Structure formats: C-alpha cells, structure tokens
PDB file of C-alpha atoms and ligand atoms in Angstrom:
ATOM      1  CA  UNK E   1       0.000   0.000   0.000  1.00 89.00           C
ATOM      2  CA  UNK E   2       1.281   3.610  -0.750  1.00 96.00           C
ATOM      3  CA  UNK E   3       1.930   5.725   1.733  1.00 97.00           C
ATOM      4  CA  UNK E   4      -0.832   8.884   2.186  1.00 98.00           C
ATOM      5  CA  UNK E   5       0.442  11.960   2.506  1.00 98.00           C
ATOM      6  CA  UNK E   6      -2.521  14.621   3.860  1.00 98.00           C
ATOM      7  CA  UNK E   7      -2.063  18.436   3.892  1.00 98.00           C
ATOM      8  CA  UNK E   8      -4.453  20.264   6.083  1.00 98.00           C
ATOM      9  CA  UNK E   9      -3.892  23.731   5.337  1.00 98.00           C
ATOM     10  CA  UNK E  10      -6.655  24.946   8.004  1.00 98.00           C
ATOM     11  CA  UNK E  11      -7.231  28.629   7.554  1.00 98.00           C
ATOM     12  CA  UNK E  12      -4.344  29.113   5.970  1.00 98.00           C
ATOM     13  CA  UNK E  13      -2.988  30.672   3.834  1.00 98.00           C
ATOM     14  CA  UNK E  14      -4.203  34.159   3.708  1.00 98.00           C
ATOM     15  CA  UNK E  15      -4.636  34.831  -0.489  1.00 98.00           C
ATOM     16  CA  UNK E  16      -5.613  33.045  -3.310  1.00 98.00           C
ATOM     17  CA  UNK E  17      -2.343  33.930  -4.450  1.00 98.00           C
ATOM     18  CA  UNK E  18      -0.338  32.570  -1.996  1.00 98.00           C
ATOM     19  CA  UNK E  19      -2.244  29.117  -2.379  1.00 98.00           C
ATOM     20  CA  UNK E  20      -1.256  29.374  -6.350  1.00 98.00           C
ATOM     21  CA  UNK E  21       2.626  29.585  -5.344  1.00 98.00           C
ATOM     22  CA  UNK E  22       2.430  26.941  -2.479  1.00 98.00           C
ATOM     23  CA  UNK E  23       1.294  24.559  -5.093  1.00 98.00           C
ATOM     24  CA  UNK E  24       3.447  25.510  -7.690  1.00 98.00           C
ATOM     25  CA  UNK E  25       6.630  24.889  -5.490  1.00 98.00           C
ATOM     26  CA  UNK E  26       5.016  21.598  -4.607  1.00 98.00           C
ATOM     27  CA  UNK E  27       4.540  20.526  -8.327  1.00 98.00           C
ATOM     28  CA  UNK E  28       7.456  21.846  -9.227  1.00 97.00           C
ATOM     29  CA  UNK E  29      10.007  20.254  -6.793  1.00 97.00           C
ATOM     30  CA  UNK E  30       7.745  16.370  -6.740  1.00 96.00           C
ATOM     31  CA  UNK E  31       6.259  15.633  -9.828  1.00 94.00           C
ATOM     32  CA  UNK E  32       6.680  12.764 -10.979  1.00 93.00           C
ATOM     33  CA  UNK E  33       5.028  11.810  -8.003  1.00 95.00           C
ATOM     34  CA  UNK E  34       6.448   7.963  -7.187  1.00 94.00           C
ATOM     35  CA  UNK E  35       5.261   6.117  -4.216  1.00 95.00           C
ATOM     36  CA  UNK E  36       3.276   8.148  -2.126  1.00 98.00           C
ATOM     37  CA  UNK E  37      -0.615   9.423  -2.745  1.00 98.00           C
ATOM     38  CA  UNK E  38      -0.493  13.225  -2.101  1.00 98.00           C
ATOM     39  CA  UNK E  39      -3.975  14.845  -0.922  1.00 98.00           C
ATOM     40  CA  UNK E  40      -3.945  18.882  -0.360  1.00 98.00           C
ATOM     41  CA  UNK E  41      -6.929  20.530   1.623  1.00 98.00           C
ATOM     42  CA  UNK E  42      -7.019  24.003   0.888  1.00 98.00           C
ATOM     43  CA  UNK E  43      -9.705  26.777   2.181  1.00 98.00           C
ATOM     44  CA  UNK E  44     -12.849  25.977  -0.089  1.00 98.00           C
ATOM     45  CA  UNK E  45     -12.837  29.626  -1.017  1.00 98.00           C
ATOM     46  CA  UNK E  46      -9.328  28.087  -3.166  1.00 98.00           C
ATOM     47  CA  UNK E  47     -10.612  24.909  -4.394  1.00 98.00           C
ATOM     48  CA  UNK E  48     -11.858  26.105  -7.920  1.00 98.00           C
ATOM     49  CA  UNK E  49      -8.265  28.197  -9.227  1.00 98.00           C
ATOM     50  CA  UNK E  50      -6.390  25.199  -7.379  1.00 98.00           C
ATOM     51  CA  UNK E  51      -8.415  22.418  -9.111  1.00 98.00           C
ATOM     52  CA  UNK E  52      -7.442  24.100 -12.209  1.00 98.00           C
ATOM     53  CA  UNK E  53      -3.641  23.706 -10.902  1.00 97.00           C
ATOM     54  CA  UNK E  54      -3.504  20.054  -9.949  1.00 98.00           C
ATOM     55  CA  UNK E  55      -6.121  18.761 -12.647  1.00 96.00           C
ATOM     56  CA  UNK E  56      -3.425  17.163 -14.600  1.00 96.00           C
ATOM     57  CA  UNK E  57      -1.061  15.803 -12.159  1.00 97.00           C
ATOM     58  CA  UNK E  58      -1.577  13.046  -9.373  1.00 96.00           C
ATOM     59  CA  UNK E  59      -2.265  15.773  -6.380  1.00 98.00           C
ATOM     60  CA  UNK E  60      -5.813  15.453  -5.311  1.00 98.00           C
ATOM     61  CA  UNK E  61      -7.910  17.964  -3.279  1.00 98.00           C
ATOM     62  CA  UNK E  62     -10.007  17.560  -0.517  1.00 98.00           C
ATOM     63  CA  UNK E  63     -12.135  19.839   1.651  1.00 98.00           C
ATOM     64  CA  UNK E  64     -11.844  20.641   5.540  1.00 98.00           C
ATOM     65  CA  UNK E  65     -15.426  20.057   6.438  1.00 98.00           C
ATOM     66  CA  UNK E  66     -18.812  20.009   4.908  1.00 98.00           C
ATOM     67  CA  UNK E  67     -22.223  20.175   6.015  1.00 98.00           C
ATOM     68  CA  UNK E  68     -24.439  16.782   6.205  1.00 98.00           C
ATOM     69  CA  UNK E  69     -27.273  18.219   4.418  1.00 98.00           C
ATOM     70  CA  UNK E  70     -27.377  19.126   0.691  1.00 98.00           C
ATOM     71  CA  UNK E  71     -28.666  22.727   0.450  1.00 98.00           C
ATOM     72  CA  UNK E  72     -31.435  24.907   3.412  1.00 98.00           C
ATOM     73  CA  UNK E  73     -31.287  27.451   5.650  1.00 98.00           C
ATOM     74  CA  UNK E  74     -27.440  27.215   6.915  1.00 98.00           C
ATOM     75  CA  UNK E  75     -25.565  30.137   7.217  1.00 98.00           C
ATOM     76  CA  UNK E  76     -22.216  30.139   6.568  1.00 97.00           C
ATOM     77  CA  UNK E  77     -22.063  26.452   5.225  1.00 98.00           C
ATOM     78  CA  UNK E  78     -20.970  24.747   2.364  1.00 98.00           C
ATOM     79  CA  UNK E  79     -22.382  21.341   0.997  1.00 98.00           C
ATOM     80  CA  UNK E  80     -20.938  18.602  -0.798  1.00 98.00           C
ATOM     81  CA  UNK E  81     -22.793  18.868  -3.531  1.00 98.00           C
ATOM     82  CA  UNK E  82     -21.406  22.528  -3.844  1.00 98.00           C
ATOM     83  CA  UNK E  83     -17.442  20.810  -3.917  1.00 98.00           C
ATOM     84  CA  UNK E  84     -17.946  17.676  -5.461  1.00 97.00           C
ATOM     85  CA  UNK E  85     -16.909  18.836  -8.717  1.00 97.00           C
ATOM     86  CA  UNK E  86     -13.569  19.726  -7.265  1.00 98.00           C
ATOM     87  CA  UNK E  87     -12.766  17.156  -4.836  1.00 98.00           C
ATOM     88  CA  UNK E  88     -12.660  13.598  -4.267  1.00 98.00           C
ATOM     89  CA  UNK E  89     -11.680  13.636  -0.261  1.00 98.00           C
ATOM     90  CA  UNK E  90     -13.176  15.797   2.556  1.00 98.00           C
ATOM     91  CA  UNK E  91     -11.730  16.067   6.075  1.00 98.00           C
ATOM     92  CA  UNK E  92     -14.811  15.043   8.496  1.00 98.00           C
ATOM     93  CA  UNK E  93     -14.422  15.050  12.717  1.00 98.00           C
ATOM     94  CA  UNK E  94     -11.010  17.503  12.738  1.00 98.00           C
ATOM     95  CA  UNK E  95     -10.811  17.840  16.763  1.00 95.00           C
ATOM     96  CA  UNK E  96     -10.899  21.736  15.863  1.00 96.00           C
ATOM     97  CA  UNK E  97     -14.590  20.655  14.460  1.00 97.00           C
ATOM     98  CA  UNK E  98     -15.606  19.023  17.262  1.00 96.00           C
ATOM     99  CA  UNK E  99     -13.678  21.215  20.384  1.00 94.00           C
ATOM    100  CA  UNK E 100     -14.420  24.390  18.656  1.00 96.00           C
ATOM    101  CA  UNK E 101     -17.532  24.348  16.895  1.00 96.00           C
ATOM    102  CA  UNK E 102     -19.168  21.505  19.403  1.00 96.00           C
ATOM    103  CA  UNK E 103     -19.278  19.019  16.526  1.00 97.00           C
ATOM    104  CA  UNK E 104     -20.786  15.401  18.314  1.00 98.00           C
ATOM    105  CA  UNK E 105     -20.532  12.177  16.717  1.00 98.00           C
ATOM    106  CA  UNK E 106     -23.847  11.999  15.680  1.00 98.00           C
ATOM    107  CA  UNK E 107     -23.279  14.646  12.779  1.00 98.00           C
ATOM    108  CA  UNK E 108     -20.398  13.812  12.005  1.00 98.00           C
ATOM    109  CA  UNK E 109     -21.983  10.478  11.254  1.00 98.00           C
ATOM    110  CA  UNK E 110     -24.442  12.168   9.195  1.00 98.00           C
ATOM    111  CA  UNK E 111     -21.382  14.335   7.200  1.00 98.00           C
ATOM    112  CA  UNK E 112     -19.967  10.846   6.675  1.00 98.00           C
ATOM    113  CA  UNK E 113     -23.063   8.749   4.718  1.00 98.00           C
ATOM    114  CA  UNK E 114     -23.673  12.298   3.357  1.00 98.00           C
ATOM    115  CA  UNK E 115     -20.124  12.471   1.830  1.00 98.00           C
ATOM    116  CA  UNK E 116     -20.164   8.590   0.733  1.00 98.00           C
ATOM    117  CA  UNK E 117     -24.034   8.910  -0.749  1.00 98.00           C
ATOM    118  CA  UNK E 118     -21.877  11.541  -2.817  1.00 98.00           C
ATOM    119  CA  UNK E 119     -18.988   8.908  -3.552  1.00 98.00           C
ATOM    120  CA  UNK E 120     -16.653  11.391  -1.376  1.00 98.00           C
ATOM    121  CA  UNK E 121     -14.281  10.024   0.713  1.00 98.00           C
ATOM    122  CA  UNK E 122     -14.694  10.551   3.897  1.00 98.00           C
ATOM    123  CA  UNK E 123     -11.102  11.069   6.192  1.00 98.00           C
ATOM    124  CA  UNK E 124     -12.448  10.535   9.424  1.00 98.00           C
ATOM    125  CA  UNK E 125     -10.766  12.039  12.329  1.00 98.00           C
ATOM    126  CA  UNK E 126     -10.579  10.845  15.778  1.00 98.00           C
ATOM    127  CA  UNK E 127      -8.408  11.258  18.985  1.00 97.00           C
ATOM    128  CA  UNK E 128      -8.245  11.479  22.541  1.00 96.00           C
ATOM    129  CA  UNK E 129      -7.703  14.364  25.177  1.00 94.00           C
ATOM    130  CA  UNK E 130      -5.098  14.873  26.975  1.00 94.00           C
ATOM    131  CA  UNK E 131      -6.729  14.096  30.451  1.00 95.00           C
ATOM    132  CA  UNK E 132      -7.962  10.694  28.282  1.00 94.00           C
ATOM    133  CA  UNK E 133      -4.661   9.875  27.406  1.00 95.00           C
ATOM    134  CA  UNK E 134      -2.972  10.331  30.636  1.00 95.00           C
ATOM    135  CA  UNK E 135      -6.254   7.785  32.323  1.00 93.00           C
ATOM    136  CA  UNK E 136      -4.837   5.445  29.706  1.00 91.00           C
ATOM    137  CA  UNK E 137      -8.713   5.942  28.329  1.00 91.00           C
ATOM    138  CA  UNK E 138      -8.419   4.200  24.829  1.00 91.00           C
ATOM    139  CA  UNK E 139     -12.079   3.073  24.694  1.00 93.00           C
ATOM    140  CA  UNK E 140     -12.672   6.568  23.449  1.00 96.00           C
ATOM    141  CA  UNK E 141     -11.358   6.458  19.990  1.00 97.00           C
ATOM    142  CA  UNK E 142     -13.307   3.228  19.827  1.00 98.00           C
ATOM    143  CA  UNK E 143     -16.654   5.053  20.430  1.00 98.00           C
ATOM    144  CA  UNK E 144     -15.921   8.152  18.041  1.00 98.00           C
ATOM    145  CA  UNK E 145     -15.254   5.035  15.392  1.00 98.00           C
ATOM    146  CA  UNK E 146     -17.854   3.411  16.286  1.00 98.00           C
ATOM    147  CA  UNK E 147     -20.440   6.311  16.277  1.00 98.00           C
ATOM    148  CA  UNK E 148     -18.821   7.772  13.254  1.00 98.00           C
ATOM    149  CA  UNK E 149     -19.155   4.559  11.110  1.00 98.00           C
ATOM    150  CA  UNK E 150     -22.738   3.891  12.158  1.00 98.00           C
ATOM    151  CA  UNK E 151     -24.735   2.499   9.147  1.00 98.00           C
ATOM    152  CA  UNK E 152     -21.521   2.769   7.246  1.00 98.00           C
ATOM    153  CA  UNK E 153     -21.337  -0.495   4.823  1.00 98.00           C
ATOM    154  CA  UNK E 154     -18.319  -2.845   4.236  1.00 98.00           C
ATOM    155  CA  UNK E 155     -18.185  -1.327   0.649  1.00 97.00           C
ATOM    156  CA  UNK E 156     -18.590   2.127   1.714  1.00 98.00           C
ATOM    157  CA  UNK E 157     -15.499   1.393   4.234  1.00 98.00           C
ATOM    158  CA  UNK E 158     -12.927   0.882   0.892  1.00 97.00           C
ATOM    159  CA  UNK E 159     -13.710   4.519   0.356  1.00 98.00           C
ATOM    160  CA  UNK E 160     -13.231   5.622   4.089  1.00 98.00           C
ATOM    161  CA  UNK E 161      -9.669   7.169   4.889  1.00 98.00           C
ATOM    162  CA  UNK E 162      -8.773   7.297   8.540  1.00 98.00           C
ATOM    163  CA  UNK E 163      -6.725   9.484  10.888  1.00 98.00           C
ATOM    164  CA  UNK E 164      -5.426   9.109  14.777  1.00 98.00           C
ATOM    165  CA  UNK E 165      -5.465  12.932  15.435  1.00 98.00           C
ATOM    166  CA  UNK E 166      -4.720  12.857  19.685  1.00 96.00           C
ATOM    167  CA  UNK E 167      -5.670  16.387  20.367  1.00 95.00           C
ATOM    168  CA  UNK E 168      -2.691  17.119  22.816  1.00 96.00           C
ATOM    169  CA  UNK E 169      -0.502  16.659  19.716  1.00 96.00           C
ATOM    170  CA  UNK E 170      -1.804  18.885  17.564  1.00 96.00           C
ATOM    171  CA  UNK E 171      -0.188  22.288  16.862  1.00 94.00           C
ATOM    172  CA  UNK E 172       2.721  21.460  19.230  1.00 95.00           C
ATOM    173  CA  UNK E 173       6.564  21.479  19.120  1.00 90.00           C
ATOM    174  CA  UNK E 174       6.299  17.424  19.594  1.00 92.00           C
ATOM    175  CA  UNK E 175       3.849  14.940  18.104  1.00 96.00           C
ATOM    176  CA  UNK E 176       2.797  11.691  19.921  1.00 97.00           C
ATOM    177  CA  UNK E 177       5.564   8.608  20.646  1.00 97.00           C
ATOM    178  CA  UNK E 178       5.838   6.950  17.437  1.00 98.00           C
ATOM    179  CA  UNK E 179       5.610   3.493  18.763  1.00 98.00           C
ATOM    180  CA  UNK E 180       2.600   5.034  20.563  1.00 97.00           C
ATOM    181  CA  UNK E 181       1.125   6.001  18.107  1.00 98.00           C
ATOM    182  CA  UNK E 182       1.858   2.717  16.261  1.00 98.00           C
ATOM    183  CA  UNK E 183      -0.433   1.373  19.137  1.00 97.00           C
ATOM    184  CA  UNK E 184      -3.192   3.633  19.148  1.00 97.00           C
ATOM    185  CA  UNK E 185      -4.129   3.140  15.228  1.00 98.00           C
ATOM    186  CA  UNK E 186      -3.084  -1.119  15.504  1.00 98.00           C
ATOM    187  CA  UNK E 187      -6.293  -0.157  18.329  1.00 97.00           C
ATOM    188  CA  UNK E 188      -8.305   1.347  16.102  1.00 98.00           C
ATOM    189  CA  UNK E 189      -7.433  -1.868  13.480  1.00 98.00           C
ATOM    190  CA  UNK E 190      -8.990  -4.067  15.947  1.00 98.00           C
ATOM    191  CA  UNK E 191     -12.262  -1.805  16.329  1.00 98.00           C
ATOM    192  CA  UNK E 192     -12.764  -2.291  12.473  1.00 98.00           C
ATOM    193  CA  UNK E 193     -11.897  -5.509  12.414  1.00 98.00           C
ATOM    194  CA  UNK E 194     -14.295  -5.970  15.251  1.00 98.00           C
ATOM    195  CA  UNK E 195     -16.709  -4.420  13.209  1.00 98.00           C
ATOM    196  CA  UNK E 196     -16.384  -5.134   9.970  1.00 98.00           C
ATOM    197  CA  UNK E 197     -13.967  -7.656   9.593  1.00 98.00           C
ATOM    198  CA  UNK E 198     -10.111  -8.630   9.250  1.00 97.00           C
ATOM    199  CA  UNK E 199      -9.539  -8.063   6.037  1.00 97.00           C
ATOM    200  CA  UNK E 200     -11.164  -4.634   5.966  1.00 97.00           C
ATOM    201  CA  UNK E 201      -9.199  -3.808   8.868  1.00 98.00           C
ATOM    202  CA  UNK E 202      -5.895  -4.776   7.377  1.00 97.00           C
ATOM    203  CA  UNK E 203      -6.852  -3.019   4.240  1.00 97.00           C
ATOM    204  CA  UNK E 204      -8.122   0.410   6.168  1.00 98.00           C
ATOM    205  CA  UNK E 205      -5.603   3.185   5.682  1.00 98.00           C
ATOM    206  CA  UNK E 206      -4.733   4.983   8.678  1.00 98.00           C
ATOM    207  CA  UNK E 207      -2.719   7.871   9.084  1.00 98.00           C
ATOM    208  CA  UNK E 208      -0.803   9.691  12.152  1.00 98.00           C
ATOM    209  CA  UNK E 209      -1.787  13.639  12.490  1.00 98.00           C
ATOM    210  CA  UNK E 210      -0.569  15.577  14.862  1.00 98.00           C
ATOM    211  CA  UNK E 211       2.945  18.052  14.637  1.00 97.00           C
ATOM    212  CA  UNK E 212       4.133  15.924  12.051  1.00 98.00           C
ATOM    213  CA  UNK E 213       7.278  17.710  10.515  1.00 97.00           C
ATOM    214  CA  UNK E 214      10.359  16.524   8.384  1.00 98.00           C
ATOM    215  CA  UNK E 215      12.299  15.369  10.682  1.00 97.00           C
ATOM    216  CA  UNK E 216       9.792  13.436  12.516  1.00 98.00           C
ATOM    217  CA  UNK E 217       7.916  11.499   9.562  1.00 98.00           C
ATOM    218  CA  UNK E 218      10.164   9.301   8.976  1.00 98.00           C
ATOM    219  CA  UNK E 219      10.044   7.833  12.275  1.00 98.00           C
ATOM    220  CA  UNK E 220       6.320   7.670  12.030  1.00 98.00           C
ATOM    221  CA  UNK E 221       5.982   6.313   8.847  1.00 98.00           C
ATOM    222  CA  UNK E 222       8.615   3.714   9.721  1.00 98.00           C
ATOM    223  CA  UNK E 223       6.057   2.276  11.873  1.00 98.00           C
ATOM    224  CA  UNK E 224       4.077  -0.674  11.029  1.00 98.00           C
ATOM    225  CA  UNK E 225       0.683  -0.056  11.671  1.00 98.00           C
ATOM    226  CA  UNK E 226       1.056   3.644   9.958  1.00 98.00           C
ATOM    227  CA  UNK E 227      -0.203   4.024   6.302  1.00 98.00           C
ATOM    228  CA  UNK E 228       0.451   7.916   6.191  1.00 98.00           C
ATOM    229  CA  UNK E 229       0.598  11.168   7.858  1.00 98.00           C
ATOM    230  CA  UNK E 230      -1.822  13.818   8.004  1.00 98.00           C
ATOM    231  CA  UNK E 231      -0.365  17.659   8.060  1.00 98.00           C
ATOM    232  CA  UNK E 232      -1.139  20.262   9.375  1.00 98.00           C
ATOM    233  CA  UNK E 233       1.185  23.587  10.700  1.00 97.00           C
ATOM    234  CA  UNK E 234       4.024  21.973   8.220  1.00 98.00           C
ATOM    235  CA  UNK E 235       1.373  22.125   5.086  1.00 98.00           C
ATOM    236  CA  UNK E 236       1.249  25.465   4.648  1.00 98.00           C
ATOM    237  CA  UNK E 237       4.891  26.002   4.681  1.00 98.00           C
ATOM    238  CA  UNK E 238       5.561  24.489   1.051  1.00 98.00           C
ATOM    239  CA  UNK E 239       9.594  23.970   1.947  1.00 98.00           C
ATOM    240  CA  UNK E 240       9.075  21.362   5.000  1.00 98.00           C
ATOM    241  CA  UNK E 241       6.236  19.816   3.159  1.00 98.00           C
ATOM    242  CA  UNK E 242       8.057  19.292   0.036  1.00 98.00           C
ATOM    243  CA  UNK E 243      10.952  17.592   2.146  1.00 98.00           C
ATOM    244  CA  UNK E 244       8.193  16.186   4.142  1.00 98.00           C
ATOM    245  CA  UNK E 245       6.716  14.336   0.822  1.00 98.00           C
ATOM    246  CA  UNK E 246      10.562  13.538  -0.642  1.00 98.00           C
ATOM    247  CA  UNK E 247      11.420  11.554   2.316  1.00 98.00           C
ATOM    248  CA  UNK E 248       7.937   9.652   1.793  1.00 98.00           C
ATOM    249  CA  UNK E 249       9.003   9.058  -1.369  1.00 96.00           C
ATOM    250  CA  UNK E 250      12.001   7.814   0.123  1.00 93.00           C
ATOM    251  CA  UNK E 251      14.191  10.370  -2.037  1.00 82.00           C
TER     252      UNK E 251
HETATM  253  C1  PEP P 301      -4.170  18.770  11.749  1.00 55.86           C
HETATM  254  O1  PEP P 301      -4.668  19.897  11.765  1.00 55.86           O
HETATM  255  O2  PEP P 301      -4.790  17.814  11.288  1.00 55.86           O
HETATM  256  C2  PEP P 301      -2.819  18.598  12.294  1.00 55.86           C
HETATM  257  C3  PEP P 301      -2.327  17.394  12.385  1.00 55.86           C
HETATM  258  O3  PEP P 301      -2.169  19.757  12.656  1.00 55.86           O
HETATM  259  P1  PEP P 301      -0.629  19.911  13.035  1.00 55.86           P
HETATM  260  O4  PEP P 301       0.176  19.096  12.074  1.00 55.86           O
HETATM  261  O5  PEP P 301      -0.370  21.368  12.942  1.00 55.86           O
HETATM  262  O6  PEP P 301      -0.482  19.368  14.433  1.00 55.86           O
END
C-alpha cells in the first residue's frame, strides 16, 4: 500500500495567491510523483483556481469540512454537492470541528453517509484528550469510530480514509511517541476488524496527524501499523512539506 500523505492547510494561507505559489513549489520540486498518494486541503474559497492547478497531475484535493445536508437554511455552510466537482476527499471530525464548533458524533456520522451517498471520501478524524490519554482511556477512539461509522457499509469502508489525530498533539513542538502512536491506530485496526472484519481492517488506511514535521515522519511512517501522515502547521509552509513528501518518497 502507498503511503498517504494529507495536507491540512486549516485557515491558511491568507490569499488566493499565496495558495497558487504553495502549489506551484510543490509541483514543481515532486512531480513525478512515485510512491506516495499526495492529498492537499485548501480553504474551499481556493478549491476552484487550485483544481485548475492540480487537474493534470496526481495531487488530489479535498475539503476541511462540509455540512451533512445538501442545500437549506445554513448560514455560513458549504455542501458537498457545492465541492464535489472539485474534490474527491473531505476532512470530516477535525478535533478543531468538534472542540471548537461543538461538533458530536452523531453529525459527524451524518457528514460521513452524506459524503459517501456523494462517492466522497470521507477522512475521518478521531483522537483522545489529553486528560484521556494520561487515564490510559483508549475506549474513546473506539466510540468516536464506532459512532462515526454507524450504518456505514463494508463497501462504503474501501472509500473511508482514517486518521489518529490525539488532540494534545496537535499544533505542538512534539507529536505523539511513534511506537505510541503505532499502538493507538493497531487499536483502532482491531475496532474495524471488530466491526467489519479482518480483512477490511488490514486493508483500512490509517494515518498519524498531529505536529508531524520533516524530521519526525520518517520515524512515524517507519512504523508498522502507519499508512500515512496527516499535516497540518508543516502544510502550509511548502519547503518542510516538500521535504516532508521527498522523504515519503524515500528520495
Ligand atoms: C491537523 O490539523 O490535522 C494537524 C495534524 O495539525 P498539526 O500538524 O499542525 O499538528
């Protein structure tokens, strides 16, 4: 299986131009891209000019979030419907989703039959707290995945993309222990298996996400039970994530 390499680019960066020169250093300095599949998720507002950028290489896009329903009385919301034209992937469950903007695991469930009714992959987020980790709490991540995936088929789960996110690693100086995280997702393996079943388990990709920067991947990637990494802070700054995606590519 490749390894998947995730930019979140959260609210970032500031102009559309800006966006256009992140992606041009990215094309420029990796394509051809060997080994690795590479998935950048821009601001929405960017998806259109940067669709137009990547529509002929192997880069796909993805969104950040999008709303369960199709179209109504929303404000400030954007549909799939609305982005399916431009993206194949959409971020659903991002801890700043569900600390921030109180998303529970009942709509996030909803944002994840809506994307797959849509034949958008879902990449499901889930993670602990800090106080969870520290109780040694991993039934947690269990529950999000089990409450996330509720009424979600065995074929709809080929499409599903998954990512450990623990929340006390994101945005810090230091991600999680590899080997722990190595742990946490072979958990999550077993949930799926548990499930579904063992061969959709073994199959699911999961990624690590959480202050992944270039000279940590390696040693997360290196781990068995890791498929890929999801990016955040390091995404936007198109240096560390090209060196980021070259050492994925083993280069
Ligand atoms: C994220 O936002 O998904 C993330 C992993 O952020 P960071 O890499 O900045 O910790």
């Amino acid at each position: 299986m490749k390894k998947l390499i995730i930019g979140n680019w959260k609210m970032n960066p500031k102009s559309e131009t800006e966006a256009l020169a992140i992606v041009e250093k990215i094309k420029k300095a990796l394509i051809p891209i060997v080994g690795i599949d590479l998935i950048l998720c821009p601001p929405a507002v960017y998806l259109d000019r940067l669709y137009e950028e990547v529509r002929l290489t192997s880069i796909k896009l993805g969104a950040q979030n999008a709303h369960e329903r199709n179209s109504g009385a929303f404000t400030g919301e954007i549909s799939i419907p609305m982005i399916k034209k431009w993206v194949r992937y959409v971020i659903l469950g991002h801890s700043e989703r569900r600390e921030i903007y109180k998303e529970d695991d009942k709509t996030i469930n909803k944002k994840v039959i809506n994307a797959l009714i849509h034949n958008v992959s879902p990449i499901l987020c889930v993670g602990e707290t800090i106080k969870e980790m520290r109780m040694g709490d991993n039934e947690v991540i269990i529950k999000q995945l089990r409450e996330d995936l509720k009424l979600v088929s065995p074929k709809d789960m080929e499409k599903m993309i998954f990512a450990y996110e623990p929340i006390w690693a994101i945005g810090k100086e230091r991600g999680a222990d590899p080997q722990y995280a190595n742990q946490q997702i072979g958990l999550m393996r077993q949930a799926i298996a548990s499930f579904y079943n063992r061969d959709l388990a073994i199959r699911a990709r999961i990624l690590y996400g959480g202050s992944v920067n270039a000279s940590t991947v390696k040693d997360y990637l290196d781990q068995p039970e890791v498929n890929g990494v999801l990016v955040g802070g390091s995404s936007v700054v198109a240096a560390e994530f090209i060196q980021i995606c070259k050492i994925a590519m083993g280069k």
